[in-house]
Short mmCIF file of C-alpha atoms in Angstrom, two decimals:
data_model
loop_
_atom_site.label_atom_id
_atom_site.label_comp_id
_atom_site.label_asym_id
_atom_site.label_seq_id
_atom_site.Cartn_x
_atom_site.Cartn_y
_atom_site.Cartn_z
CA UNK A 1 0.00 0.00 0.00
CA UNK A 2 1.33 3.42 -0.97
CA UNK A 3 0.77 6.68 0.87
CA UNK A 4 -1.50 9.22 -0.79
CA UNK A 5 0.24 12.03 -2.65
CA UNK A 6 -0.47 14.60 0.06
CA UNK A 7 0.95 12.42 2.86
CA UNK A 8 4.36 14.02 3.29
CA UNK A 9 4.79 12.53 6.73
CA UNK A 10 5.88 9.17 5.36
CA UNK A 11 8.94 10.45 3.47
CA UNK A 12 9.77 12.84 6.30
CA UNK A 13 9.73 10.01 8.82
CA UNK A 14 12.06 7.99 6.58
CA UNK A 15 14.56 10.86 6.42
CA UNK A 16 14.34 11.55 10.15
CA UNK A 17 15.09 7.91 10.84
CA UNK A 18 18.22 8.19 8.71
CA UNK A 19 19.49 11.27 10.56
CA UNK A 20 18.42 10.35 14.10
CA UNK A 21 22.03 10.07 15.32
CA UNK A 22 22.46 13.78 14.56
CA UNK A 23 19.52 14.68 16.82
CA UNK A 24 18.00 17.42 14.65
CA UNK A 25 15.95 19.91 16.64
CA UNK A 26 13.38 22.21 15.08
CA UNK A 27 11.31 25.11 16.35
CA UNK A 28 8.76 26.71 14.05
CA UNK A 29 7.24 30.18 14.40
CA UNK A 30 3.68 29.89 13.10
CA UNK A 31 2.19 33.20 12.00
CA UNK A 32 -1.50 33.56 11.14
CA UNK A 33 -4.16 36.24 10.76
CA UNK A 34 -7.53 36.38 12.46
CA UNK A 35 -10.43 37.27 10.15
CA UNK A 36 -14.03 38.13 10.78
CA UNK A 37 -16.60 35.89 9.10
CA UNK A 38 -16.76 38.37 6.20
CA UNK A 39 -13.07 37.77 5.43
CA UNK A 40 -11.92 41.18 6.68
CA UNK A 41 -9.17 41.16 9.35
CA UNK A 42 -10.65 40.91 12.81
CA UNK A 43 -10.94 44.26 14.57
CA UNK A 44 -10.23 46.35 11.48
CA UNK A 45 -12.67 49.13 10.52
CA UNK A 46 -15.29 47.58 8.24
CA UNK A 47 -15.01 50.26 5.58
CA UNK A 48 -11.32 51.02 5.92
CA UNK A 49 -7.99 50.29 7.53
CA UNK A 50 -6.31 50.75 10.90
CA UNK A 51 -3.35 53.07 11.36
CA UNK A 52 0.02 52.22 9.80
CA UNK A 53 2.15 49.38 11.15
CA UNK A 54 4.33 50.21 14.10
CA UNK A 55 2.42 50.06 17.40
CA UNK A 56 1.05 46.52 17.00
CA UNK A 57 4.12 44.27 17.27
CA UNK A 58 4.25 42.53 20.69
CA UNK A 59 1.77 45.17 21.79
CA UNK A 60 -0.70 45.46 24.64
CA UNK A 61 -3.76 47.64 25.02
CA UNK A 62 -7.12 48.14 23.38
CA UNK A 63 -6.66 49.49 19.88
CA UNK A 64 -3.26 47.86 19.52
CA UNK A 65 -4.20 44.18 19.64
CA UNK A 66 -7.20 42.30 18.33
CA UNK A 67 -8.21 38.81 19.44
CA UNK A 68 -6.00 38.10 22.43
CA UNK A 69 -8.75 36.02 24.01
CA UNK A 70 -8.56 33.65 21.01
CA UNK A 71 -4.78 33.47 21.26
CA UNK A 72 -4.78 32.64 24.95
CA UNK A 73 -7.52 30.02 24.59
CA UNK A 74 -5.50 28.36 21.83
CA UNK A 75 -2.35 28.44 23.95
CA UNK A 76 -4.14 26.72 26.84
CA UNK A 77 -5.64 24.13 24.49
CA UNK A 78 -2.19 23.29 23.14
CA UNK A 79 -0.74 22.92 26.64
CA UNK A 80 -3.65 20.67 27.65
CA UNK A 81 -3.17 18.54 24.52
CA UNK A 82 0.56 18.09 25.12
CA UNK A 83 1.71 20.26 22.22
CA UNK A 84 5.25 21.61 22.73
CA UNK A 85 4.14 25.24 22.44
CA UNK A 86 6.70 27.66 23.81
CA UNK A 87 5.43 31.19 23.25
CA UNK A 88 3.12 33.59 21.47
CA UNK A 89 3.12 37.24 20.44
CA UNK A 90 1.18 39.84 18.50
CA UNK A 91 2.72 40.44 15.09
CA UNK A 92 3.49 43.52 12.97
CA UNK A 93 0.13 43.70 11.17
CA UNK A 94 -2.89 44.18 13.44
CA UNK A 95 -4.92 40.95 13.85
CA UNK A 96 -1.81 38.97 12.91
CA UNK A 97 -0.37 36.68 15.57
CA UNK A 98 2.40 34.16 16.04
CA UNK A 99 2.97 31.18 18.27
CA UNK A 100 6.07 29.06 18.53
CA UNK A 101 6.20 25.26 18.65
CA UNK A 102 9.38 23.49 19.71
CA UNK A 103 12.03 22.54 20.19
CA UNK A 104 10.95 19.21 18.77
CA UNK A 105 13.25 16.47 17.55
CA UNK A 106 12.78 14.88 14.15
CA UNK A 107 9.28 13.90 13.02
CA UNK A 108 7.69 15.37 16.16
CA UNK A 109 8.04 18.86 14.71
CA UNK A 110 5.53 18.20 11.95
CA UNK A 111 3.22 16.24 14.25
CA UNK A 112 3.02 18.98 16.86
CA UNK A 113 2.63 21.86 14.41
CA UNK A 114 -0.14 20.18 12.43
CA UNK A 115 -2.08 19.43 15.61
CA UNK A 116 -1.59 22.99 16.85
CA UNK A 117 -3.15 24.26 13.61
CA UNK A 118 -6.12 21.94 14.06
CA UNK A 119 -6.62 23.26 17.59
CA UNK A 120 -6.41 26.86 16.37
CA UNK A 121 -9.23 26.31 13.88
CA UNK A 122 -11.27 24.55 16.56
CA UNK A 123 -10.78 27.36 19.08
CA UNK A 124 -11.71 29.96 16.46
CA UNK A 125 -15.09 28.24 16.07
CA UNK A 126 -15.92 29.08 19.67
CA UNK A 127 -15.20 32.77 19.09
CA UNK A 128 -16.90 33.09 15.70
CA UNK A 129 -13.70 34.09 13.89
CA UNK A 130 -11.51 32.54 11.21
CA UNK A 131 -7.77 31.87 11.22
CA UNK A 132 -6.02 32.09 7.87
CA UNK A 133 -2.52 30.86 7.09
CA UNK A 134 -2.37 32.82 3.84
CA UNK A 135 1.18 34.23 3.57
CA UNK A 136 -0.06 37.61 2.32
CA UNK A 137 -3.68 38.06 3.40
CA UNK A 138 -3.71 41.83 2.84
CA UNK A 139 -2.02 43.39 -0.21
CA UNK A 140 -0.17 46.66 0.15
CA UNK A 141 2.02 48.01 2.94
CA UNK A 142 1.25 45.21 5.39
CA UNK A 143 3.53 42.42 6.59
CA UNK A 144 2.91 38.93 5.30
CA UNK A 145 2.89 35.76 7.40
CA UNK A 146 5.63 33.17 7.56
CA UNK A 147 6.61 30.08 9.48
CA UNK A 148 10.29 30.59 10.26
CA UNK A 149 12.10 27.35 11.01
CA UNK A 150 14.79 27.31 13.68
CA UNK A 151 17.10 24.35 13.27
CA UNK A 152 20.13 22.71 14.81
CA UNK A 153 21.96 19.42 15.06
CA UNK A 154 23.75 18.18 18.15
CA UNK A 155 27.10 19.30 16.74
CA UNK A 156 25.75 22.82 16.20
CA UNK A 157 24.58 23.04 19.79
CA UNK A 158 27.91 21.98 21.29
CA UNK A 159 30.72 24.48 22.07
CA UNK A 160 32.46 25.39 18.82
CA UNK A 161 29.40 24.46 16.78
CA UNK A 162 29.49 27.69 14.78
CA UNK A 163 31.53 26.00 12.06
CA UNK A 164 28.77 23.39 11.69
CA UNK A 165 26.20 26.18 11.42
CA UNK A 166 28.22 27.93 8.72
CA UNK A 167 28.63 24.64 6.85
CA UNK A 168 24.86 24.17 6.89
CA UNK A 169 24.29 27.71 5.62
CA UNK A 170 26.72 27.07 2.76
CA UNK A 171 24.86 23.89 1.78
CA UNK A 172 21.51 25.71 1.93
CA UNK A 173 22.84 28.51 -0.27
CA UNK A 174 23.50 26.05 -3.09
CA UNK A 175 19.88 24.75 -3.13
CA UNK A 176 17.91 27.96 -2.68
CA UNK A 177 15.35 27.24 -5.40
CA UNK A 178 14.88 23.66 -4.22
CA UNK A 179 13.98 24.92 -0.77
CA UNK A 180 11.75 27.73 -2.04
CA UNK A 181 9.82 25.14 -4.03
CA UNK A 182 9.33 23.08 -0.87
CA UNK A 183 8.42 25.96 1.43
CA UNK A 184 4.83 26.50 0.32
CA UNK A 185 2.19 24.15 -1.09
CA UNK A 186 2.19 25.91 -4.48
CA UNK A 187 5.88 25.42 -5.21
CA UNK A 188 6.78 29.00 -4.35
CA UNK A 189 3.84 30.82 -5.89
CA UNK A 190 2.24 31.59 -2.52
CA UNK A 191 5.52 32.80 -1.07
CA UNK A 192 6.16 35.01 -4.09
CA UNK A 193 3.55 37.44 -2.71
CA UNK A 194 5.42 37.57 0.60
CA UNK A 195 9.16 37.26 -0.11
CA UNK A 196 9.59 40.60 -1.87
CA UNK A 197 12.61 41.98 -0.02
CA UNK A 198 10.25 44.33 1.84
CA UNK A 199 8.42 43.98 5.16
CA UNK A 200 11.26 42.13 6.88
CA UNK A 201 11.66 39.49 4.18
CA UNK A 202 14.38 38.43 1.77
CA UNK A 203 13.84 38.25 -1.98
CA UNK A 204 12.45 34.96 -3.21
CA UNK A 205 14.96 35.05 -6.06
CA UNK A 206 18.16 35.48 -4.03
CA UNK A 207 19.81 33.66 -1.14
CA UNK A 208 21.25 35.68 1.72
CA UNK A 209 22.42 35.12 5.27
CA UNK A 210 23.67 37.18 8.17
CA UNK A 211 23.84 37.64 11.91
CA UNK A 212 20.76 39.37 13.35
CA UNK A 213 19.56 40.20 9.82
CA UNK A 214 15.77 40.09 9.62
CA UNK A 215 15.84 40.53 5.83
CA UNK A 216 18.07 37.52 5.18
CA UNK A 217 17.02 34.08 3.95
CA UNK A 218 18.94 32.57 6.86
CA UNK A 219 19.39 34.56 10.05
CA UNK A 220 21.97 33.68 12.67
CA UNK A 221 20.63 34.99 15.99
CA UNK A 222 22.89 37.57 17.62
CA UNK A 223 23.54 35.45 20.71
CA UNK A 224 24.52 32.50 18.50
CA UNK A 225 27.06 34.70 16.75
CA UNK A 226 28.48 35.71 20.12
CA UNK A 227 28.46 32.27 21.76
CA UNK A 228 29.68 30.49 18.60
CA UNK A 229 27.18 27.66 18.91
CA UNK A 230 23.43 27.12 18.79
CA UNK A 231 21.13 27.16 15.78
CA UNK A 232 20.12 28.92 12.58
CA UNK A 233 16.78 30.40 11.53
CA UNK A 234 15.45 29.76 8.03
CA UNK A 235 13.05 32.66 7.45
CA UNK A 236 11.78 31.51 4.05
CA UNK A 237 8.97 28.99 4.82
CA UNK A 238 5.49 30.43 4.32
CA UNK A 239 2.78 30.39 6.96
CA UNK A 240 0.89 27.71 5.00
CA UNK A 241 3.92 25.44 4.55
CA UNK A 242 3.84 21.72 5.26
CA UNK A 243 6.17 21.29 8.27
CA UNK A 244 6.93 17.72 7.25
CA UNK A 245 8.24 18.94 3.90
CA UNK A 246 10.18 21.84 5.40
CA UNK A 247 11.98 19.76 8.00
CA UNK A 248 12.60 16.93 5.55
CA UNK A 249 14.35 19.08 2.94
CA UNK A 250 16.45 20.84 5.58
CA UNK A 251 17.67 17.47 6.85
CA UNK A 252 18.27 16.21 3.30
CA UNK A 253 20.42 19.21 2.42
CA UNK A 254 22.36 19.76 5.64
CA UNK A 255 22.78 16.23 7.04
CA UNK A 256 22.39 13.81 4.14
CA UNK A 257 24.35 16.21 1.91
CA UNK A 258 22.00 15.92 -1.02
CA UNK A 259 22.90 18.28 -3.85
CA UNK A 260 21.33 19.82 -6.95
CA UNK A 261 19.03 22.76 -7.43
CA UNK A 262 15.93 23.32 -9.57
CA UNK A 263 14.59 26.03 -11.83
CA UNK A 264 11.71 27.93 -10.30
CA UNK A 265 8.62 28.32 -12.46
CA UNK A 266 6.81 31.02 -10.54
CA UNK A 267 5.24 32.86 -13.44
CA UNK A 268 3.73 29.86 -15.19
#
């Protein structure tokens, strides 16, 4: 019996079994946007827009955040269900939120993130709102939504692991298109609306990396650069990515040393 085409867990589990001695850890930052039942962002003026971005990120206070009661109910549901949820925050665009799942080792990353998404949709039912994972729900001067993937192997986490991190970044740089194709369910077409080089994103067409650089494809956190060990953050995955696919291709490229890139066909 073969797995259905959309079952990416099977191939991911096979890869994670191959790399289990490297103890790959993942932590994914799931962004999403709350919508009213009419499809307009929750809390936004019905015939217009809120003020420009700036006061909403990690904000508190009426008028700065919309839907915190949904966020906190979801957080509690994840804890009760045993999901490895580790944080949450209001995002740059009003009605946009993020929660973090991880660290999870191997296949558990995909398992926990998928179940957390299910719970989010279920919680939203109780509040009469909708959660969308669209990577660019509002066109214009508004931030999109991603699912940044933080990643490390045991060697990266040990003292002196910075060389291992740099080696992984070098391998990722040589397969940029391959990863872009895997980082959203439309082979990059969804992410094309988000990865413009604006709004704290890199360009979908170019690979970049740097310490504490929020506009890079791969960001090395500042404390990792100082301590010379830890993890890297791949900022390219879209909010609607399949976490099984994302974690699988990262392991294939950085641990199994698979090579070869592809040609993106984003305008077809």
